[in-house]
GROMACS .gro file of C-alpha atoms in nm:
model
  258
    1ASP     CA    1  -1.554  -0.507   2.574
    2ASP     CA    2  -1.381  -0.180   2.492
    3ALA     CA    3  -1.623  -0.067   2.222
    4PRO     CA    4  -1.721   0.296   2.276
    5PRO     CA    5  -2.087   0.382   2.327
    6PRO     CA    6  -2.298   0.447   2.016
    7THR     CA    7  -2.260   0.796   1.875
    8GLN     CA    8  -2.485   1.008   1.661
    9LEU     CA    9  -2.319   0.986   1.321
   10SER     CA   10  -2.387   1.237   1.050
   11ALA     CA   11  -2.532   1.107   0.725
   12SER     CA   12  -2.215   1.216   0.546
   13ASP     CA   13  -1.991   1.020   0.788
   14ARG     CA   14  -2.211   0.713   0.748
   15ALA     CA   15  -2.192   0.739   0.370
   16PHE     CA   16  -1.817   0.804   0.385
   17LEU     CA   17  -1.736   0.499   0.598
   18THR     CA   18  -1.966   0.275   0.395
   19SER     CA   19  -1.786   0.390   0.079
   20LEU     CA   20  -1.456   0.254   0.216
   21VAL     CA   21  -1.585  -0.106   0.240
   22ILE     CA   22  -1.412  -0.335  -0.013
   23PHE     CA   23  -1.520  -0.670   0.134
   24SER     CA   24  -1.787  -0.784   0.376
   25ASP     CA   25  -1.928  -1.115   0.496
   26ALA     CA   26  -2.078  -1.253   0.818
   27HIS     CA   27  -1.739  -1.243   0.994
   28VAL     CA   28  -1.516  -0.975   0.843
   29ILE     CA   29  -1.535  -0.625   0.699
   30ALA     CA   30  -1.236  -0.487   0.508
   31LEU     CA   31  -1.190  -0.115   0.448
   32ASN     CA   32  -0.959   0.068   0.211
   33LYS     CA   33  -0.853   0.340   0.456
   34PRO     CA   34  -0.746   0.667   0.296
   35ALA     CA   35  -0.425   0.840   0.402
   36GLY     CA   36  -0.487   1.109   0.664
   37LEU     CA   37  -0.775   0.933   0.841
   38ALA     CA   38  -0.691   0.818   1.194
   39VAL     CA   39  -0.794   0.467   1.297
   40GLN     CA   40  -0.855   0.562   1.662
   41GLY     CA   41  -0.901   0.884   1.856
   42GLY     CA   42  -0.636   1.064   2.055
   43SER     CA   43  -0.538   1.414   2.151
   44LYS     CA   44  -0.680   1.655   1.893
   45THR     CA   45  -0.827   1.365   1.692
   46THR     CA   46  -1.205   1.366   1.688
   47ARG     CA   47  -1.279   1.207   1.349
   48HIS     CA   48  -1.152   0.852   1.317
   49VAL     CA   49  -1.257   0.508   1.189
   50ASP     CA   50  -1.337   0.371   1.535
   51GLY     CA   51  -1.576   0.657   1.601
   52MET     CA   52  -1.774   0.585   1.283
   53LEU     CA   53  -1.811   0.206   1.311
   54ASP     CA   54  -2.178   0.232   1.408
   55ALA     CA   55  -2.235   0.295   1.036
   56LEU     CA   56  -2.145  -0.071   0.977
   57SER     CA   57  -2.345  -0.225   1.264
   58GLU     CA   58  -2.576  -0.515   1.188
   59ASP     CA   59  -2.839  -0.655   1.426
   60GLY     CA   60  -2.705  -0.426   1.697
   61GLU     CA   61  -2.353  -0.574   1.664
   62ARG     CA   62  -2.089  -0.308   1.624
   63PRO     CA   63  -1.779  -0.423   1.432
   64ARG     CA   64  -1.442  -0.393   1.605
   65LEU     CA   65  -1.093  -0.310   1.488
   66ALA     CA   66  -0.871  -0.617   1.446
   67HIS     CA   67  -0.546  -0.419   1.398
   68ARG     CA   68  -0.423  -0.065   1.326
   69LEU     CA   69  -0.273   0.149   1.053
   70ASP     CA   70  -0.093   0.481   1.099
   71ARG     CA   71  -0.303   0.786   1.021
   72ASP     CA   72  -0.088   0.870   0.716
   73THR     CA   73  -0.072   0.512   0.583
   74SER     CA   74  -0.342   0.407   0.336
   75GLY     CA   75  -0.476   0.061   0.262
   76ILE     CA   76  -0.643  -0.248   0.402
   77LEU     CA   77  -0.791  -0.230   0.751
   78LEU     CA   78  -0.977  -0.534   0.886
   79LEU     CA   79  -1.272  -0.533   1.126
   80GLY     CA   80  -1.437  -0.826   1.299
   81ARG     CA   81  -1.816  -0.838   1.288
   82THR     CA   82  -1.838  -1.025   1.620
   83PRO     CA   83  -1.614  -1.050   1.928
   84ALA     CA   84  -1.522  -1.408   1.827
   85ALA     CA   85  -1.426  -1.308   1.472
   86THR     CA   86  -1.226  -1.010   1.600
   87ALA     CA   87  -1.037  -1.234   1.843
   88LYS     CA   88  -0.951  -1.478   1.564
   89LEU     CA   89  -0.831  -1.199   1.337
   90ALA     CA   90  -0.622  -1.048   1.616
   91LYS     CA   91  -0.472  -1.390   1.689
   92ALA     CA   92  -0.377  -1.429   1.322
   93PHE     CA   93  -0.184  -1.102   1.343
   94GLN     CA   94  -0.016  -1.191   1.672
   95SER     CA   95   0.083  -1.542   1.562
   96HIS     CA   96   0.219  -1.419   1.225
   97ALA     CA   97  -0.042  -1.626   1.039
   98ALA     CA   98  -0.142  -1.302   0.864
   99ARG     CA   99   0.075  -1.207   0.567
  100LYS     CA  100   0.069  -0.832   0.509
  101THR     CA  101   0.231  -0.672   0.205
  102TYR     CA  102   0.291  -0.298   0.192
  103TRP     CA  103   0.411  -0.093  -0.102
  104ALA     CA  104   0.628   0.212  -0.045
  105ILE     CA  105   0.830   0.462  -0.241
  106THR     CA  106   1.165   0.529  -0.080
  107VAL     CA  107   1.397   0.824  -0.125
  108GLY     CA  108   1.702   0.656  -0.278
  109VAL     CA  109   1.742   0.281  -0.330
  110PRO     CA  110   1.776   0.044  -0.030
  111LYS     CA  111   2.093  -0.165  -0.030
  112PRO     CA  112   2.102  -0.460  -0.044
  113ALA     CA  113   1.802  -0.481  -0.278
  114LYS     CA  114   1.641  -0.752  -0.066
  115GLY     CA  115   1.681  -0.841   0.297
  116HIS     CA  116   1.562  -0.839   0.656
  117ILE     CA  117   1.581  -0.556   0.907
  118LYS     CA  118   1.561  -0.661   1.267
  119GLY     CA  119   1.640  -0.527   1.610
  120PHE     CA  120   1.473  -0.363   1.906
  121LEU     CA  121   1.266  -0.045   1.897
  122LYS     CA  122   1.121   0.172   2.173
  123LYS     CA  123   0.933   0.498   2.206
  124ALA     CA  124   1.144   0.799   2.306
  125MET     CA  125   1.113   1.175   2.326
  126VAL     CA  126   1.344   1.321   2.064
  127ASP     CA  127   1.452   1.683   2.016
  128GLY     CA  128   1.318   1.810   1.689
  129LYS     CA  129   1.206   2.123   1.511
  130GLY     CA  130   0.927   2.273   1.714
  131GLY     CA  131   1.021   2.094   2.036
  132ASP     CA  132   1.028   1.739   2.165
  133ARG     CA  133   0.819   1.471   2.001
  134GLU     CA  134   0.769   1.101   2.049
  135LEU     CA  135   0.945   0.879   1.796
  136MET     CA  136   1.040   0.515   1.770
  137VAL     CA  137   1.416   0.470   1.805
  138ALA     CA  138   1.665   0.182   1.804
  139ALA     CA  139   1.699   0.014   2.143
  140LYS     CA  140   1.890  -0.268   2.305
  141HIS     CA  141   1.747  -0.601   2.420
  142GLY     CA  142   1.627  -0.570   2.780
  143GLU     CA  143   1.589  -0.192   2.773
  144ASP     CA  144   1.272  -0.061   2.930
  145GLY     CA  145   0.998  -0.049   2.667
  146ALA     CA  146   1.207  -0.222   2.397
  147SER     CA  147   1.026  -0.457   2.159
  148HIS     CA  148   1.172  -0.676   1.888
  149ALA     CA  149   1.087  -0.570   1.533
  150ARG     CA  150   1.153  -0.753   1.207
  151THR     CA  151   1.074  -0.652   0.849
  152THR     CA  152   1.142  -0.832   0.521
  153TYR     CA  153   1.176  -0.600   0.222
  154ALA     CA  154   1.250  -0.620  -0.151
  155VAL     CA  155   1.317  -0.352  -0.413
  156VAL     CA  156   1.065  -0.402  -0.696
  157ALA     CA  157   1.184  -0.126  -0.932
  158THR     CA  158   1.407   0.182  -0.927
  159ALA     CA  159   1.409   0.530  -1.078
  160GLY     CA  160   1.785   0.559  -1.118
  161GLN     CA  161   1.926   0.616  -0.771
  162ARG     CA  162   1.662   0.876  -0.687
  163ALA     CA  163   1.382   0.652  -0.566
  164ALA     CA  164   1.264   0.292  -0.540
  165TRP     CA  165   0.939   0.103  -0.531
  166VAL     CA  166   0.978  -0.128  -0.234
  167ALA     CA  167   0.759  -0.415  -0.117
  168LEU     CA  168   0.758  -0.461   0.261
  169ARG     CA  169   0.640  -0.747   0.478
  170PRO     CA  170   0.629  -0.667   0.851
  171GLU     CA  171   0.679  -0.981   1.059
  172THR     CA  172   0.605  -0.794   1.381
  173GLY     CA  173   0.361  -0.508   1.430
  174ARG     CA  174   0.546  -0.231   1.610
  175THR     CA  175   0.442   0.134   1.593
  176HIS     CA  176   0.584   0.302   1.279
  177GLN     CA  177   0.797  -0.009   1.220
  178LEU     CA  178   0.823   0.009   0.840
  179ARG     CA  179   0.889   0.381   0.845
  180VAL     CA  180   1.166   0.347   1.105
  181HIS     CA  181   1.327   0.053   0.928
  182MET     CA  182   1.342   0.224   0.588
  183ALA     CA  183   1.489   0.537   0.748
  184MET     CA  184   1.749   0.320   0.926
  185LEU     CA  185   1.864   0.196   0.583
  186GLY     CA  186   1.919   0.559   0.482
  187THR     CA  187   1.625   0.544   0.240
  188ALA     CA  188   1.328   0.694   0.420
  189ILE     CA  189   0.977   0.659   0.279
  190ALA     CA  190   0.890   0.957   0.058
  191GLY     CA  191   0.674   1.212   0.234
  192ASP     CA  192   0.756   1.090   0.586
  193ARG     CA  193   0.801   1.394   0.807
  194LYS     CA  194   0.892   1.196   1.121
  195TYR     CA  195   1.148   0.945   0.997
  196VAL     CA  196   1.377   1.111   0.748
  197CYS     CA  197   1.712   1.061   0.575
  198ASP     CA  198   1.964   1.299   0.424
  199ARG     CA  199   1.863   1.231   0.063
  200GLU     CA  200   1.660   1.468  -0.149
  201THR     CA  201   1.306   1.366  -0.236
  202PRO     CA  202   1.255   1.347  -0.615
  203GLY     CA  203   1.063   1.642  -0.757
  204GLY     CA  204   0.699   1.613  -0.852
  205LEU     CA  205   0.585   1.392  -0.562
  206LYS     CA  206   0.298   1.497  -0.337
  207ALA     CA  207   0.380   1.590   0.024
  208GLN     CA  208   0.210   1.280   0.165
  209LEU     CA  209   0.343   0.955   0.310
  210HIS     CA  210   0.401   0.706   0.028
  211LEU     CA  211   0.318   0.390   0.224
  212HIS     CA  212   0.022   0.168   0.136
  213ALA     CA  213  -0.110  -0.153   0.295
  214ARG     CA  214  -0.159  -0.318  -0.043
  215ALA     CA  215  -0.251  -0.681   0.031
  216ILE     CA  216  -0.333  -0.919   0.311
  217SER     CA  217  -0.372  -1.294   0.335
  218LEU     CA  218  -0.480  -1.477   0.650
  219PRO     CA  219  -0.694  -1.769   0.768
  220HIS     CA  220  -1.062  -1.680   0.743
  221PRO     CA  221  -1.205  -1.644   1.097
  222SER     CA  222  -1.486  -1.883   1.003
  223GLY     CA  223  -1.220  -2.156   0.999
  224LYS     CA  224  -1.280  -2.220   0.630
  225GLY     CA  225  -1.020  -2.121   0.375
  226THR     CA  226  -0.808  -1.810   0.340
  227LEU     CA  227  -0.904  -1.446   0.312
  228ASP     CA  228  -0.698  -1.283   0.034
  229LEU     CA  229  -0.750  -0.914  -0.031
  230GLU     CA  230  -0.574  -0.634  -0.214
  231VAL     CA  231  -0.658  -0.271  -0.275
  232PRO     CA  232  -0.548  -0.023  -0.545
  233LEU     CA  233  -0.302   0.256  -0.479
  234PRO     CA  234  -0.430   0.589  -0.349
  235ASP     CA  235  -0.422   0.890  -0.582
  236HIS     CA  236  -0.099   1.042  -0.447
  237MET     CA  237   0.088   0.715  -0.496
  238GLN     CA  238  -0.060   0.657  -0.842
  239HIS     CA  239   0.073   1.004  -0.925
  240ALA     CA  240   0.417   0.909  -0.787
  241TYR     CA  241   0.426   0.584  -0.985
  242ALA     CA  242   0.342   0.772  -1.304
  243THR     CA  243   0.602   1.041  -1.225
  244LEU     CA  244   0.877   0.787  -1.155
  245GLY     CA  245   0.789   0.544  -1.434
  246PHE     CA  246   0.662   0.257  -1.218
  247ASP     CA  247   0.368   0.040  -1.327
  248ALA     CA  248   0.170  -0.150  -1.063
  249ARG     CA  249   0.084  -0.412  -1.329
  250ASP     CA  250   0.453  -0.514  -1.338
  251TYR     CA  251   0.443  -0.646  -0.982
  252ALA     CA  252   0.553  -1.004  -0.920
  253ASP     CA  253   0.560  -1.111  -0.555
  254PRO     CA  254   0.929  -1.096  -0.457
  255PHE     CA  255   0.867  -1.287  -0.134
  256GLU     CA  256   0.740  -1.603  -0.305
  257VAL     CA  257   1.068  -1.672  -0.484
  258GLY     CA  258   1.331  -1.893  -0.320
   0.00000   0.00000   0.00000
C-alpha cells in the first residue's frame, strides 16, 4: 500500500477538499478538481489532493487516487474508497473500459474537424526559455521510454478561424497526451505554456490552461451498473465560452454518431 501516513490537516484544507466532492458512495468518491491544484506532490509541491485525502476517510479507510490529472487541468478525479474499489477503477482505466471526455479550447481550428491522433511519445529534456525542461515529444516505436498514445477528437464549434471548442477522448493515458496531440495538429490548447503553436491566442481569454475533464463513464466498481458523471466548466473556461460565443448547452456527443 503506497498511501502516505496520516497528516495533520488544517480545518480550511479539510473544508476545501470536502467542497470538491461531487459524488460519493460506499465505493467511489468523485472530485471536481480545480485548475492549479496538483494531484500528487513533487518538487516544490506541498499542497496537493493526495496530501489532503484524510479529510475524506471513513472508518479509518483513507481513499486512494484511481488516476491522475495534470495540475493545470480541471475536472473529474476519481478516488476509490477501498483498495478493492481502487483496483477496479484503475483496471477500468487501463483496459479502456472507462470513457473519458475532455473539453478544450484550441488556438485555431484543428483540421480535419474530426479524427484520431496516434503515435509514440516519450519524455525528453528540451531547450526552452529559462533553460532545459522536461516535455513529452514524438518518438519512434522501440525507442527507449516510448509509449503508444491515441486520442480521438472532434471540433464541436468554432469562432471563425481563431479558436475552436474541441471534445477529446483519450484512448491511452500518457502524460500531457491531449496537450501534446493538439499542439502537434498546430492548434495548441489555449493557455498552455508548455505545448504551444505559432498561432495567436484570441484576445480576452484568461492565462490559464483551457482543458477540462468534463465527463466520465465506466463500470461501477461494485459490479452493478455504470457510473456516469459530468462536471460544469470552471470559471476561466466559462469566461472563454462567453467571449468566443460558445454555449455548453449546445453540446451533442460527437463520438456517439456513426
